Short mmCIF file of C-alpha atoms and ligand atoms in Angstrom, two decimals:
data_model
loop_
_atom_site.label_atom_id
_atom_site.label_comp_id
_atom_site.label_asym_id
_atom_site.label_seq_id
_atom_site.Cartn_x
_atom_site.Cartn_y
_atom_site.Cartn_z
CA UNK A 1300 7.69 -47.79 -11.43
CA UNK A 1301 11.56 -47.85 -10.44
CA UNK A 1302 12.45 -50.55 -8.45
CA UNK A 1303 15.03 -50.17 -5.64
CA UNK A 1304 18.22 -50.61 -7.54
CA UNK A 1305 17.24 -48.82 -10.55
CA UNK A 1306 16.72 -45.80 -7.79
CA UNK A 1307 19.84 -46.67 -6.13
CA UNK A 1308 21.87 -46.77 -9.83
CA UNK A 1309 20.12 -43.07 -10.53
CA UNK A 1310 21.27 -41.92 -7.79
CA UNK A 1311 24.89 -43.09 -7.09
CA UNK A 1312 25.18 -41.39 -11.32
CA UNK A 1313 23.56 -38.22 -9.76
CA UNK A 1314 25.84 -37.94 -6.88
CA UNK A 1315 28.89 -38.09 -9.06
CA UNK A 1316 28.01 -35.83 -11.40
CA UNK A 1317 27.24 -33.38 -8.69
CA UNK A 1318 30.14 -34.03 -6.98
CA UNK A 1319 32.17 -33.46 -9.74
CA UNK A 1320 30.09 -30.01 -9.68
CA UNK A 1321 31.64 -29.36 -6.00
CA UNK A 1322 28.23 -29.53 -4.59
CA UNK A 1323 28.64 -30.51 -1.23
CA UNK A 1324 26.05 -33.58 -1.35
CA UNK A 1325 25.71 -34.31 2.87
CA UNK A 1326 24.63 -30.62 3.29
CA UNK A 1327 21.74 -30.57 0.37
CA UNK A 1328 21.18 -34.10 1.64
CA UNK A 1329 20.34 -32.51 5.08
CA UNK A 1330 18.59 -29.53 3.90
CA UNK A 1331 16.13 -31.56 2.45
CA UNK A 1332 15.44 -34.36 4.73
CA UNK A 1333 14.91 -30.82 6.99
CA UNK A 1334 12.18 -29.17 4.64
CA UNK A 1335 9.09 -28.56 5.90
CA UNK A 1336 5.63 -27.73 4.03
CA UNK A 1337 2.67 -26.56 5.89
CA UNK A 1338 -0.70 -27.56 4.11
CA UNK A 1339 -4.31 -25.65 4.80
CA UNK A 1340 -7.06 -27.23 6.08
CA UNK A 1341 -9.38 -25.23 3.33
CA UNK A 1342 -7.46 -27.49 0.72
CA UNK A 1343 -8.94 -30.66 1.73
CA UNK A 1344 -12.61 -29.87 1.96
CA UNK A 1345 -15.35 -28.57 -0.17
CA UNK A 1346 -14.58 -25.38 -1.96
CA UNK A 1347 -15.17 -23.38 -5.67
CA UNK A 1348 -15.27 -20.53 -7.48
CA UNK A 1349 -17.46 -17.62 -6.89
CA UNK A 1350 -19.14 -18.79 -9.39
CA UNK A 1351 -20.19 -22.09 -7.98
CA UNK A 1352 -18.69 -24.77 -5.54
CA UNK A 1353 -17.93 -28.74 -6.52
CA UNK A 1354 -18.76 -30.98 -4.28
CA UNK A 1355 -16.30 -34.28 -3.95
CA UNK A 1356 -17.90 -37.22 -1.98
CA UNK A 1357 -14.51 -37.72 -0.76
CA UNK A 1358 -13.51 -34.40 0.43
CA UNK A 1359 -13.34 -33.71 4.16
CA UNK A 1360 -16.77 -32.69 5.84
CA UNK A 1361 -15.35 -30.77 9.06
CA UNK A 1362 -12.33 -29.84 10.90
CA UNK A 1363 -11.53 -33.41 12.23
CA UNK A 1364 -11.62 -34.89 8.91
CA UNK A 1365 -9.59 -31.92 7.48
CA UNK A 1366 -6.70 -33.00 9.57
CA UNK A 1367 -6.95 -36.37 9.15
CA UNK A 1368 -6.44 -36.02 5.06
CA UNK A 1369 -3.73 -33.01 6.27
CA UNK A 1370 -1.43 -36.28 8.67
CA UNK A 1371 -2.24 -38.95 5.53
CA UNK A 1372 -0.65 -36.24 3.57
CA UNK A 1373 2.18 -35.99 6.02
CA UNK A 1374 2.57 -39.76 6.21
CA UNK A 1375 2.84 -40.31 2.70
CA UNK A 1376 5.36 -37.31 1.98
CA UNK A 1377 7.13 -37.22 5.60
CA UNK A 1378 7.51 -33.22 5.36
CA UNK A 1379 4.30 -31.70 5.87
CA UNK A 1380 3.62 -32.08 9.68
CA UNK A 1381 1.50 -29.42 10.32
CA UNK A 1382 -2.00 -27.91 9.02
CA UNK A 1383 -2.91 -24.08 8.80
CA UNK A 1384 -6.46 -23.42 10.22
CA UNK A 1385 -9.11 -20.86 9.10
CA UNK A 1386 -11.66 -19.35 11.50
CA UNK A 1387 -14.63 -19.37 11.82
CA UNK A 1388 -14.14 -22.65 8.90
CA UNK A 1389 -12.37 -24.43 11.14
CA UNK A 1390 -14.29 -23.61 14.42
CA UNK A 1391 -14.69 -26.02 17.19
CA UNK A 1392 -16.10 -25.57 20.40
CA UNK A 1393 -13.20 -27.36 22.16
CA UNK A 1394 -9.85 -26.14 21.31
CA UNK A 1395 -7.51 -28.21 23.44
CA UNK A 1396 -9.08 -31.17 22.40
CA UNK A 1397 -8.63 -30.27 18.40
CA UNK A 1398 -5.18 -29.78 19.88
CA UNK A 1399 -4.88 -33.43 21.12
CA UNK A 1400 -6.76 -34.55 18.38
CA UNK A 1401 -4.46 -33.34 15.92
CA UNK A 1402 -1.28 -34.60 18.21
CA UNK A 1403 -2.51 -38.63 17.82
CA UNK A 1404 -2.83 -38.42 14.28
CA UNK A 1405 1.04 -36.77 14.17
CA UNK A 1406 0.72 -33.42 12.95
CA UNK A 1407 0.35 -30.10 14.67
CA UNK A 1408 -1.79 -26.91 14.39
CA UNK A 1409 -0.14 -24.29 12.25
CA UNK A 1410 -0.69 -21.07 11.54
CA UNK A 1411 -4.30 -19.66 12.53
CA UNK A 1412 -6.08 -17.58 9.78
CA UNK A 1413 -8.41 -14.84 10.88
CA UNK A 1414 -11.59 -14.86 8.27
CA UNK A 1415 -12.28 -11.35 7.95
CA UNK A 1416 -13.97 -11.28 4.50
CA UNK A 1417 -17.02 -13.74 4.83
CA UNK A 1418 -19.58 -11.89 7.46
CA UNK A 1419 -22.19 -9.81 5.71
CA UNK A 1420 -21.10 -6.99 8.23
CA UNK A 1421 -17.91 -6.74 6.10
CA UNK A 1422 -19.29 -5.58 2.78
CA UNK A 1423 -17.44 -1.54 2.52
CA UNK A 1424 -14.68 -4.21 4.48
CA UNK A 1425 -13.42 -5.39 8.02
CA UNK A 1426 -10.48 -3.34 9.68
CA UNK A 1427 -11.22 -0.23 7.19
CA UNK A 1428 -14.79 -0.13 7.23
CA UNK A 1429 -16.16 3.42 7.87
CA UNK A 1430 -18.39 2.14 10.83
CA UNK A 1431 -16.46 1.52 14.37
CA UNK A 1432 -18.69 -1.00 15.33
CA UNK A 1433 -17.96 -2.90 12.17
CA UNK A 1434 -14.26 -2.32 12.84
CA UNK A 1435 -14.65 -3.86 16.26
CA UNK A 1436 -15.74 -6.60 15.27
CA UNK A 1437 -13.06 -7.57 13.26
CA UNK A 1438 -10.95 -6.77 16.15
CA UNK A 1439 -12.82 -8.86 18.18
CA UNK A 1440 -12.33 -11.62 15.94
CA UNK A 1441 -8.40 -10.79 15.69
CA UNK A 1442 -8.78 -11.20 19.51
CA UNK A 1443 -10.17 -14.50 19.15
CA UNK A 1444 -8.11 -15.76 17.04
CA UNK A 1445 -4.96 -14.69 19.20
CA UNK A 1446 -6.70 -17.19 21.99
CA UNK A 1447 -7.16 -19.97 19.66
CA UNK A 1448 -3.00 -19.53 18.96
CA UNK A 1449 -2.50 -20.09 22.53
CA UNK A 1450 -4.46 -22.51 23.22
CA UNK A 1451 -3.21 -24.67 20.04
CA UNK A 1452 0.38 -23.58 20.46
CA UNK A 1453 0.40 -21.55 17.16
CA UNK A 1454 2.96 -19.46 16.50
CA UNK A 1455 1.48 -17.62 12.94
CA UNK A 1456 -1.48 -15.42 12.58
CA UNK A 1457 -1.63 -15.28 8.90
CA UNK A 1458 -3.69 -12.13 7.91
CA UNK A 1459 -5.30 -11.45 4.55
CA UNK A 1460 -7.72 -8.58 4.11
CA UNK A 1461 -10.46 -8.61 1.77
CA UNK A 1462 -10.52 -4.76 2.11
CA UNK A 1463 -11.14 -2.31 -0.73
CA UNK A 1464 -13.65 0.03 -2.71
CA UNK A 1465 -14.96 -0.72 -5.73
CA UNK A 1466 -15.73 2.87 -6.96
CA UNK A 1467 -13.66 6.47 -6.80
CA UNK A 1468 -15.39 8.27 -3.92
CA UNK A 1469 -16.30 5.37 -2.20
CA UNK A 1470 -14.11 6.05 0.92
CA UNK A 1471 -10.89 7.91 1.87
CA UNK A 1472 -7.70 5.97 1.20
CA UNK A 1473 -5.73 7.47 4.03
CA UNK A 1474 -8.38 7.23 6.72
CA UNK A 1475 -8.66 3.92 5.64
CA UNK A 1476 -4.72 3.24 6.10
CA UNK A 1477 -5.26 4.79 9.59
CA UNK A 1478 -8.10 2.39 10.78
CA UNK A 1479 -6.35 -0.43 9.35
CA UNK A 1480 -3.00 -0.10 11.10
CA UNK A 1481 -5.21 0.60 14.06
CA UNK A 1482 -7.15 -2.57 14.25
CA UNK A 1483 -4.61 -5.19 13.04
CA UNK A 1484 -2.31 -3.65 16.02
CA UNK A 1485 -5.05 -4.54 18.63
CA UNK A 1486 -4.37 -8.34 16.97
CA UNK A 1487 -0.84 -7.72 17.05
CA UNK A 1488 -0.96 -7.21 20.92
CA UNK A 1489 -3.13 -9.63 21.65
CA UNK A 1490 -0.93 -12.47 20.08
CA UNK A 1491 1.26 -14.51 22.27
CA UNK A 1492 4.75 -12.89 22.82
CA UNK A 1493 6.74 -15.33 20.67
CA UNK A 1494 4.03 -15.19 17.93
CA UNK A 1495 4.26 -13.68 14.41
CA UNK A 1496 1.84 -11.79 12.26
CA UNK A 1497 2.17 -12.42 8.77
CA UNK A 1498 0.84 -9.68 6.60
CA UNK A 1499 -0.51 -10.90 3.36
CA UNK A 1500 -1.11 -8.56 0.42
CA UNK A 1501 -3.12 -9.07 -3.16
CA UNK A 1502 -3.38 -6.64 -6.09
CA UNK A 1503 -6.87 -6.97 -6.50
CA UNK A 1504 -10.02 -9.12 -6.01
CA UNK A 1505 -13.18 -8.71 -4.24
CA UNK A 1506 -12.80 -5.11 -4.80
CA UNK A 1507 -11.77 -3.54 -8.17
CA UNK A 1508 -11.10 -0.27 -7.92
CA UNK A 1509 -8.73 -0.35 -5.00
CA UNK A 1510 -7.32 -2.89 -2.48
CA UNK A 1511 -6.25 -1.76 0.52
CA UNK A 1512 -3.34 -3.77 0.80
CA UNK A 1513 -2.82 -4.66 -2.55
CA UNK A 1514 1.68 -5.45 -3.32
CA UNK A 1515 4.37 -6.16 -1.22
CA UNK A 1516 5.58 -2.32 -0.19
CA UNK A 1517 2.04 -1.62 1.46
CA UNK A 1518 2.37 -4.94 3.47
CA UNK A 1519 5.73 -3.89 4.26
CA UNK A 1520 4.98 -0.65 5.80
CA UNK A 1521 2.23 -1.91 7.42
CA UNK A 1522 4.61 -4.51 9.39
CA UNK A 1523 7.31 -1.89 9.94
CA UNK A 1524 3.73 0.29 11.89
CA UNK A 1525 2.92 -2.64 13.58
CA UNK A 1526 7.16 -3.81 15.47
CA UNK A 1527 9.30 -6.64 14.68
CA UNK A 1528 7.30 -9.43 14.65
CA UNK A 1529 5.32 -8.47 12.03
CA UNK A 1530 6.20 -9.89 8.65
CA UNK A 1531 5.41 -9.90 5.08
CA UNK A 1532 3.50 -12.99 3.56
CA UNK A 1533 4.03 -13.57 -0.20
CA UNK A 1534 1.80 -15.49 -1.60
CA UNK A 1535 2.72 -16.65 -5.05
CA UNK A 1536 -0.66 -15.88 -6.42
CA UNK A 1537 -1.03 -12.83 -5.81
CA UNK A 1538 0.66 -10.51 -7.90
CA UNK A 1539 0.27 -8.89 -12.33
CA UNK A 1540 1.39 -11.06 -15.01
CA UNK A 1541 4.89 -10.27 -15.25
CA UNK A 1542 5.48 -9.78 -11.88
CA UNK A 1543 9.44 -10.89 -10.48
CA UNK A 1544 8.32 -12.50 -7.64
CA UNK A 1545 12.02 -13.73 -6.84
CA UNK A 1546 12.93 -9.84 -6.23
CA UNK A 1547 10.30 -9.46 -3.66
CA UNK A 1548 11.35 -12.24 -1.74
CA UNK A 1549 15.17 -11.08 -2.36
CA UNK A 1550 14.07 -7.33 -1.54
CA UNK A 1551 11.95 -8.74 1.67
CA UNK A 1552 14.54 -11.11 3.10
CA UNK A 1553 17.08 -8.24 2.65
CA UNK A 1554 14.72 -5.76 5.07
CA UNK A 1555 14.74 -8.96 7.41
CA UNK A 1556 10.54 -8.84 6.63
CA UNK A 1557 9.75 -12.08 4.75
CA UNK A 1558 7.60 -14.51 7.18
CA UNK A 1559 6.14 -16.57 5.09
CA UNK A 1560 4.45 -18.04 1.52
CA UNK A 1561 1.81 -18.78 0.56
CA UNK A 1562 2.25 -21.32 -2.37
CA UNK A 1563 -0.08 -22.17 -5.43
CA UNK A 1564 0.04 -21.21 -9.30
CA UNK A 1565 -1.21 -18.10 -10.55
CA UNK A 1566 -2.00 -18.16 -14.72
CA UNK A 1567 -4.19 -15.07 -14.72
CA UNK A 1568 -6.46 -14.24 -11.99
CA UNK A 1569 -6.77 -17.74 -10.33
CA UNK A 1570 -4.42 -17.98 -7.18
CA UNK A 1571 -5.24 -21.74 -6.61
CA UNK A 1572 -3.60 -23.70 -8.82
CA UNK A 1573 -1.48 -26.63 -8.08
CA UNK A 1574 2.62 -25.03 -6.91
CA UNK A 1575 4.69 -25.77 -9.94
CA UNK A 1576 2.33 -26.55 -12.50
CA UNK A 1577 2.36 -23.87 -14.79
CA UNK A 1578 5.85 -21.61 -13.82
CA UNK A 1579 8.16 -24.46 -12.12
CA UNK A 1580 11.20 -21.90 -13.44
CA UNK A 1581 9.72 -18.77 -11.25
CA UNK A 1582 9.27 -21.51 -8.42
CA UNK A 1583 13.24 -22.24 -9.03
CA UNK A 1584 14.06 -19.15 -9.09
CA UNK A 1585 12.29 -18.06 -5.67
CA UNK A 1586 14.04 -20.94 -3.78
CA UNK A 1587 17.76 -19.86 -5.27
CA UNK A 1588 16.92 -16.71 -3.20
CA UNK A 1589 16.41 -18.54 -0.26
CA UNK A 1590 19.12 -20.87 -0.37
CA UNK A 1591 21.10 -17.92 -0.70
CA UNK A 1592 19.24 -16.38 2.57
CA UNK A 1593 19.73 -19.65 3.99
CA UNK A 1594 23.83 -19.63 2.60
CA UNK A 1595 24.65 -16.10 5.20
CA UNK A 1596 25.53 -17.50 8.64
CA UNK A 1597 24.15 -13.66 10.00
CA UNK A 1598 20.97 -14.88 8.76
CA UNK A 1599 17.97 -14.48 11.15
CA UNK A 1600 15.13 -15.31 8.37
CA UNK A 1601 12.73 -17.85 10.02
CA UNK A 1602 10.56 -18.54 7.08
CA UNK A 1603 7.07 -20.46 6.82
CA UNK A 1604 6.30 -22.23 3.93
CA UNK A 1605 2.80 -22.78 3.68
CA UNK A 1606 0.58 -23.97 0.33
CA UNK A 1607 -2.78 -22.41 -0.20
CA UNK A 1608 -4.76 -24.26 -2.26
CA UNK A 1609 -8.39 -24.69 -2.56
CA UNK A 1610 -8.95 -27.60 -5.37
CA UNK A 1611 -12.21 -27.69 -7.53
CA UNK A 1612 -11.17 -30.44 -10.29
CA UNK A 1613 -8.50 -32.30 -8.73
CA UNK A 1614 -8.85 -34.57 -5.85
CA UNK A 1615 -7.15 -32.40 -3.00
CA UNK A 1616 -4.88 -34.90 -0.85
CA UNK A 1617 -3.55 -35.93 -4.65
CA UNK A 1618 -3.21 -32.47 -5.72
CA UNK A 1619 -1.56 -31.05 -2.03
CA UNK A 1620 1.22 -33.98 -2.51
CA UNK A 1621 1.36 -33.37 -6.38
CA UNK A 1622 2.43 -29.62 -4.87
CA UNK A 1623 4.28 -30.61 -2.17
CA UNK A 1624 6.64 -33.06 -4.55
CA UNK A 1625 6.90 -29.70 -6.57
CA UNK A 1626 8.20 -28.12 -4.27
CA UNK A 1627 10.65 -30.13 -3.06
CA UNK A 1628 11.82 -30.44 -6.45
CA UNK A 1629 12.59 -27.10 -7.23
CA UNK A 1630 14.27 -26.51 -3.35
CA UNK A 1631 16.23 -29.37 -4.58
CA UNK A 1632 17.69 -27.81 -7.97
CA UNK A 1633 18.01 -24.43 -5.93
CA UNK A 1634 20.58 -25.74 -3.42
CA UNK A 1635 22.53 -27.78 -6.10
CA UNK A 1636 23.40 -23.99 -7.97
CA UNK A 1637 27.24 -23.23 -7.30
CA UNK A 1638 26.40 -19.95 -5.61
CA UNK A 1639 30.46 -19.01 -5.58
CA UNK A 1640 30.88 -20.03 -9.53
CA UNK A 1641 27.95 -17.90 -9.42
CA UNK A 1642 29.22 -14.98 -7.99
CA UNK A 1643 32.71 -15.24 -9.88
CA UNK A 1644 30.46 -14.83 -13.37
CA UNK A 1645 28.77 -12.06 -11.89
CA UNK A 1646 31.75 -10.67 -11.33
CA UNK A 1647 33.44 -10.97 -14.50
CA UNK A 1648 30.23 -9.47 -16.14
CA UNK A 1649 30.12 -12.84 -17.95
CA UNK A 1650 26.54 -12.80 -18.34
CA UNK A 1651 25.80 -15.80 -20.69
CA UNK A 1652 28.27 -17.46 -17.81
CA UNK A 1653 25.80 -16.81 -15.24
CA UNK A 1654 22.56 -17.53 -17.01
CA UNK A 1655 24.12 -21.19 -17.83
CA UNK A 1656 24.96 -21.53 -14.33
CA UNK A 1657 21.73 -21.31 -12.94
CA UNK A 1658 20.12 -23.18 -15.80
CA UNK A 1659 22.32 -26.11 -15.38
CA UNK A 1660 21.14 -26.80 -11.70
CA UNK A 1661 17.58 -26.47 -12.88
CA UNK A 1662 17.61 -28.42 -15.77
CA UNK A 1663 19.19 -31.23 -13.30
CA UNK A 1664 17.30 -34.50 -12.95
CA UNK A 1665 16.92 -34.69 -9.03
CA UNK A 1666 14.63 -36.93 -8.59
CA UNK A 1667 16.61 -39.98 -7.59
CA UNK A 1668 18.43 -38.02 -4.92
CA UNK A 1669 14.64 -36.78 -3.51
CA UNK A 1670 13.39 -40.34 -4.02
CA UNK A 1671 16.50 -41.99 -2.55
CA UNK A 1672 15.58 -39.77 0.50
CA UNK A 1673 12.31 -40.84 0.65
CA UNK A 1674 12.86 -44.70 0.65
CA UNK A 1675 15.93 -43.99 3.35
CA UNK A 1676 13.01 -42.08 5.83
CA UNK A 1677 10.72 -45.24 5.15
CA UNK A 1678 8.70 -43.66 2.48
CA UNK A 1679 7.82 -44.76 -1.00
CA UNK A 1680 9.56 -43.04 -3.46
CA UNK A 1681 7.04 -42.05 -4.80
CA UNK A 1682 4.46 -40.57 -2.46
CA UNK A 1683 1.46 -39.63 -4.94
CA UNK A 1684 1.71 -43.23 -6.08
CA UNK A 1685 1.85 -45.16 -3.08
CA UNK A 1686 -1.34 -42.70 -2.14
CA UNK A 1687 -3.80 -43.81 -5.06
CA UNK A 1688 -2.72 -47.70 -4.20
CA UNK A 1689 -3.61 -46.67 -0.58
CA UNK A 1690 -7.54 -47.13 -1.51
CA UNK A 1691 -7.73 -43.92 1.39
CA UNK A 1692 -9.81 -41.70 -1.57
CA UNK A 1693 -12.63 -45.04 -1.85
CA UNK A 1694 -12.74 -45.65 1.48
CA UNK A 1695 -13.34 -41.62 2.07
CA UNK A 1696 -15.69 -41.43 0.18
CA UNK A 1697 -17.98 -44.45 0.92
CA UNK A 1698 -17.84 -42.60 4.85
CA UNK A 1699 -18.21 -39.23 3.73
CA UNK A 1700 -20.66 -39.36 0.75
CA UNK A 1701 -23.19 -38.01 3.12
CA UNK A 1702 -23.77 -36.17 6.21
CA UNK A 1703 -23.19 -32.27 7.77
CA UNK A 1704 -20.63 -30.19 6.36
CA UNK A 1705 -19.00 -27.03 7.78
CA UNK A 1706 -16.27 -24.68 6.29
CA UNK A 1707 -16.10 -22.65 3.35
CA UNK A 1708 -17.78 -24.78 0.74
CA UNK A 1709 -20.44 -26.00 3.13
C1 PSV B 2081 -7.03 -15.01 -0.48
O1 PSV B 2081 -7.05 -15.15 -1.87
C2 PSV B 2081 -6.17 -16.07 0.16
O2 PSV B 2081 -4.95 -16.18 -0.50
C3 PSV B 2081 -5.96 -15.80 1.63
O3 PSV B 2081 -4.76 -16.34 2.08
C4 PSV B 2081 -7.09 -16.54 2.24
O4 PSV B 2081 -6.98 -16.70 3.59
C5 PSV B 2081 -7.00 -17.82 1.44
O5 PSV B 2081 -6.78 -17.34 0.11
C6 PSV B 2081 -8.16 -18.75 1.51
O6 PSV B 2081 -9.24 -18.30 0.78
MN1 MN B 2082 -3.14 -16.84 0.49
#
């Protein structure tokens, strides 16, 4: 491990060189002590595969315990202060009291997730099923969930839809576009006035023949239907090998429609990887588009970065800070690219000139600027290490071995 003045001596190298760049050091300085990473509370209990689920005596039994691994990972990385929540996974009969509960330990409720794939009613799907009662319901739980925002002070209603047929004939794709715009406005209305929905879309899975929203254009249309404070959710698992994920989000910040991510690592049809692990280049990539965004003073993008991970092999806290270091990382090489250098070899059609720019910045060592940030908030520089000295995983585990467990993998 680094000690303090072999940290210090990275950096104050690092800062020159950048310097001599023209980065302008105080602002990326800022920029990052300002990040924020919202982590889910499915990611630190129980969870699987559909083909089985892997228990970890350490992992968190209920909702309480789910946000006390959610503020140890915000105390050990300083930038992830607040914890998505899935319902019914994450149901308690006491909301304000979650609410308080989540206040002492220092981090706040997030965004609220409506679970509209789990109940048996919602095999032929939720807000398209053919049945009205069926649809109801699923409004009814929209409605639900839009109380649990206010009373939690959530400002996100994160919608994915598990919606789809799995065989030609099954159902009619346009009556099914009606019902769904139908429904998920009834949750739109119901949300608290400063709230957003963010509309999440995936190309496929549980159904296989077709999803009903399934890329980026149907979610768009569907927020456009629904008014302004409807958004687009990318998450970066979702999408066909192949797949420029960086144009989306440049194509969806452009249309002033991007709310939100949803980060993880997709290597073929697993969406739950750890953020970075496999494709830290595409992750790069993604951010120069949003220090870009982030670059136009008319900007008006108020983005939510969210992780959704669900861990089977790795222990989850380690593998939600693993992601969360990731990701600062690759913000990091993102706002130290010369955007104007950039634009001057786009310009001059030079574009080897370009290429080199970009890969410069990412092929940038930045961690002794991220760690010297870390040790200046009263952090250790390195927050996955400092967490496996902590002994929290041990102690977890000896409480936790047994007992009741509720949410997903229960
Ligand atoms: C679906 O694959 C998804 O990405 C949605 O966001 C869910 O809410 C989440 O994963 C948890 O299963
Ligand atoms: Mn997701």
């Amino acid at each position: 491990m680094p000690t303090k003045d072999q940290i210090q001596a990275r950096y104050n190298l690092l800062i020159e060189d950048l310097t001599e760049r023209g980065v302008d050091v105080n602002d990326v300085r800022q920029r990052l002590q300002n990040q924020r990473i919202e982590t889910p509370s499915w990611g630190y209990g129980d969870s699987g595969t559909r083909f089985g689920v892997f228990q970890q005596e350490w992992a968190a039994r209920n909702t309480q315990e789910r946000l006390q691994d959610a503020a140890v990972t915000h105390q050990h990385t300083g930038v992830a202060p607040s914890v998505a929540l899935h319902i019914p996974w994450d149901k308690v009969d006491d909301w304000a009291a979650l609410k308080q509960y989540a206040d002492e330990l220092g981090v706040e409720v997030g965004a609220i997730n409506p679970n509209l794939f789990q109940e048996p009613d919602y095999m032929l799907g939720s807000v398209c099923h053919p049945d009205a009662d069926v649809r109801q319901m699923s409004i009814d739980h929209l409605l639900e969930c839009a109380e649990i925002m206010r009373v939690t002070g959530s400002d996100i209603m994160s919608v994915w839809l598990a919606d789809g047929t799995n065989y030609p004939g099954q159902d009619d794709f346009r009556e099914r576009k009606r019902r769904l715009l139908e429904c998920l406005q009834a949750g739109y209305d119901a949300m608290p006035n400063d709230a957003r929905m963010l509309v999440e879309y995936k190309f496929f899975e549980p159904a296989f023949y077709h999803t009903d929203l399934p890329d980026w254009g149907t979610s768009l249309v569907v927020c456009q239907n629904l008014g302004d404070r409807a958004q687009v959710l990318i998450d970066t698992g979702h999408h066909a090998q192949g797949t420029n994920i960086e144009f989306i989000v440049a194509y969806l910040l452009d249309e002033e429609r991007l709310g939100g991510f949803h980060f993880n690592c997709r290597k073929y049809a697993d969406d739950d990887l750890t953020t970075g692990s496999i494709n830290p280049q595409e992750l790069f990539l993604i951010y120069t588009e949003l220090v870009k965004e982030e670059n136009d003073p008319n900007s008006t993008a108020d983005i939510a970065y969210m992780i959704d991970q669900s861990h089977n092999i790795k222990p989850k806290i380690e593998a939600m800070i693993q992601s969360i270091m990731n990701i600062q990382m690759a913000y990091a090489r993102a706002l130290i690219v010369p955007y104007d250098q950039l634009k001057e070899a786009q310009s001059a059609k030079d574009v080897v000139g370009a290429e080199m720019i970009m890969q410069q910045a990412n092929n940038t060592d930045v961690e002794p600027l991220l760690q010297t940030l870390r040790v200046e908030a009263g952090l250790d520089p390195n927050p996955l290490e400092a967490f496996r000295r902590s002994g929290y995983l041990e102690k977890a585990a000896a409480e936790r071995r047994e007992g009741p467990r509720t949410g997903w993998g229960a």
